Amino acid sequence: MSRFVVRFMKDVLGGNGREIEICQRSLEIDALNEGQAKELAKKKFCETEALCEWSLHADRIQIREANFPS
């Protein structure tokens, strides 16, 4: 199993009227691959935020393999 960092990103208007990207939530997920990590993260995000669909609070998902020292 690998560990992935999954970030739920949203585009919002900043104070200066320009669009900026913010991270709604970051999760560490243990999974066999990126696809499985994405699905597990979606489920956890929905549970944490009390949502039925993750895209109500985020525009996209970023996934990176975690490179934490052992």
mmCIF file of C-alpha atoms in Angstrom:
data_model
loop_
_atom_site.group_PDB
_atom_site.id
_atom_site.type_symbol
_atom_site.label_atom_id
_atom_site.label_comp_id
_atom_site.label_asym_id
_atom_site.label_seq_id
_atom_site.Cartn_x
_atom_site.Cartn_y
_atom_site.Cartn_z
ATOM 1 C CA MET A 1 0.000 0.000 0.000
ATOM 2 C CA SER A 2 1.042 3.535 -0.688
ATOM 3 C CA ARG A 3 0.151 6.753 1.051
ATOM 4 C CA PHE A 4 -1.328 9.616 -0.944
ATOM 5 C CA VAL A 5 -2.028 13.243 -0.122
ATOM 6 C CA VAL A 6 -5.379 14.209 -1.596
ATOM 7 C CA ARG A 7 -6.361 17.876 -1.749
ATOM 8 C CA PHE A 8 -9.819 19.222 -2.545
ATOM 9 C CA MET A 9 -9.375 22.522 -4.391
ATOM 10 C CA LYS A 10 -11.819 25.395 -5.012
ATOM 11 C CA ASP A 11 -11.583 28.558 -7.108
ATOM 12 C CA VAL A 12 -12.857 31.669 -5.300
ATOM 13 C CA LEU A 13 -12.661 35.424 -5.759
ATOM 14 C CA GLY A 14 -9.995 37.042 -3.622
ATOM 15 C CA GLY A 15 -10.237 40.421 -1.927
ATOM 16 C CA ASN A 16 -8.707 42.065 -4.988
ATOM 17 C CA GLY A 17 -11.395 40.655 -7.299
ATOM 18 C CA ARG A 18 -9.087 38.078 -8.846
ATOM 19 C CA GLU A 19 -9.719 34.369 -8.854
ATOM 20 C CA ILE A 20 -7.539 32.379 -6.471
ATOM 21 C CA GLU A 21 -7.284 28.686 -5.704
ATOM 22 C CA ILE A 22 -7.804 27.499 -2.132
ATOM 23 C CA CYS A 23 -7.568 24.084 -0.515
ATOM 24 C CA GLN A 24 -10.865 23.102 1.125
ATOM 25 C CA ARG A 25 -9.339 20.035 2.815
ATOM 26 C CA SER A 26 -6.238 17.889 2.640
ATOM 27 C CA LEU A 27 -6.360 14.188 3.504
ATOM 28 C CA GLU A 28 -3.750 11.451 3.826
ATOM 29 C CA ILE A 29 -5.069 8.214 2.346
ATOM 30 C CA ASP A 30 -3.547 4.724 2.284
ATOM 31 C CA ALA A 31 -4.489 2.971 -0.961
ATOM 32 C CA LEU A 32 -3.238 0.582 -3.625
ATOM 33 C CA ASN A 33 -3.191 3.261 -6.351
ATOM 34 C CA GLU A 34 -4.246 6.837 -7.187
ATOM 35 C CA GLY A 35 -7.689 5.770 -8.379
ATOM 36 C CA GLN A 36 -8.486 3.994 -5.143
ATOM 37 C CA ALA A 37 -7.065 6.912 -3.132
ATOM 38 C CA LYS A 38 -9.330 9.329 -5.015
ATOM 39 C CA GLU A 39 -12.466 7.284 -4.322
ATOM 40 C CA LEU A 40 -11.618 6.777 -0.636
ATOM 41 C CA ALA A 41 -10.847 10.485 -0.245
ATOM 42 C CA LYS A 42 -14.144 11.491 -1.858
ATOM 43 C CA LYS A 43 -16.025 9.309 0.619
ATOM 44 C CA LYS A 44 -14.104 10.651 3.620
ATOM 45 C CA PHE A 45 -14.494 14.275 2.439
ATOM 46 C CA CYS A 46 -18.257 13.829 2.121
ATOM 47 C CA GLU A 47 -18.494 12.244 5.573
ATOM 48 C CA THR A 48 -16.370 14.979 7.172
ATOM 49 C CA GLU A 49 -18.234 17.844 5.483
ATOM 50 C CA ALA A 50 -21.697 16.204 5.780
ATOM 51 C CA LEU A 51 -22.174 16.262 1.995
ATOM 52 C CA CYS A 52 -23.773 13.869 -0.460
ATOM 53 C CA GLU A 53 -21.441 15.017 -3.294
ATOM 54 C CA TRP A 54 -17.850 16.271 -2.922
ATOM 55 C CA SER A 55 -18.155 18.713 -5.838
ATOM 56 C CA LEU A 56 -20.566 20.878 -3.814
ATOM 57 C CA HIS A 57 -17.529 22.232 -1.897
ATOM 58 C CA ALA A 58 -14.632 21.698 -4.323
ATOM 59 C CA ASP A 59 -13.932 22.137 -8.027
ATOM 60 C CA ARG A 60 -11.217 19.540 -8.426
ATOM 61 C CA ILE A 61 -9.068 16.972 -6.667
ATOM 62 C CA GLN A 62 -5.263 16.878 -6.622
ATOM 63 C CA ILE A 63 -3.521 13.617 -5.744
ATOM 64 C CA ARG A 64 0.167 13.172 -4.998
ATOM 65 C CA GLU A 65 2.040 10.230 -3.612
ATOM 66 C CA ALA A 66 3.307 11.101 -0.145
ATOM 67 C CA ASN A 67 7.055 11.132 0.279
ATOM 68 C CA PHE A 68 7.232 10.985 4.053
ATOM 69 C CA PRO A 69 10.463 9.674 5.555
ATOM 70 C CA SER A 70 10.182 6.198 7.062
#
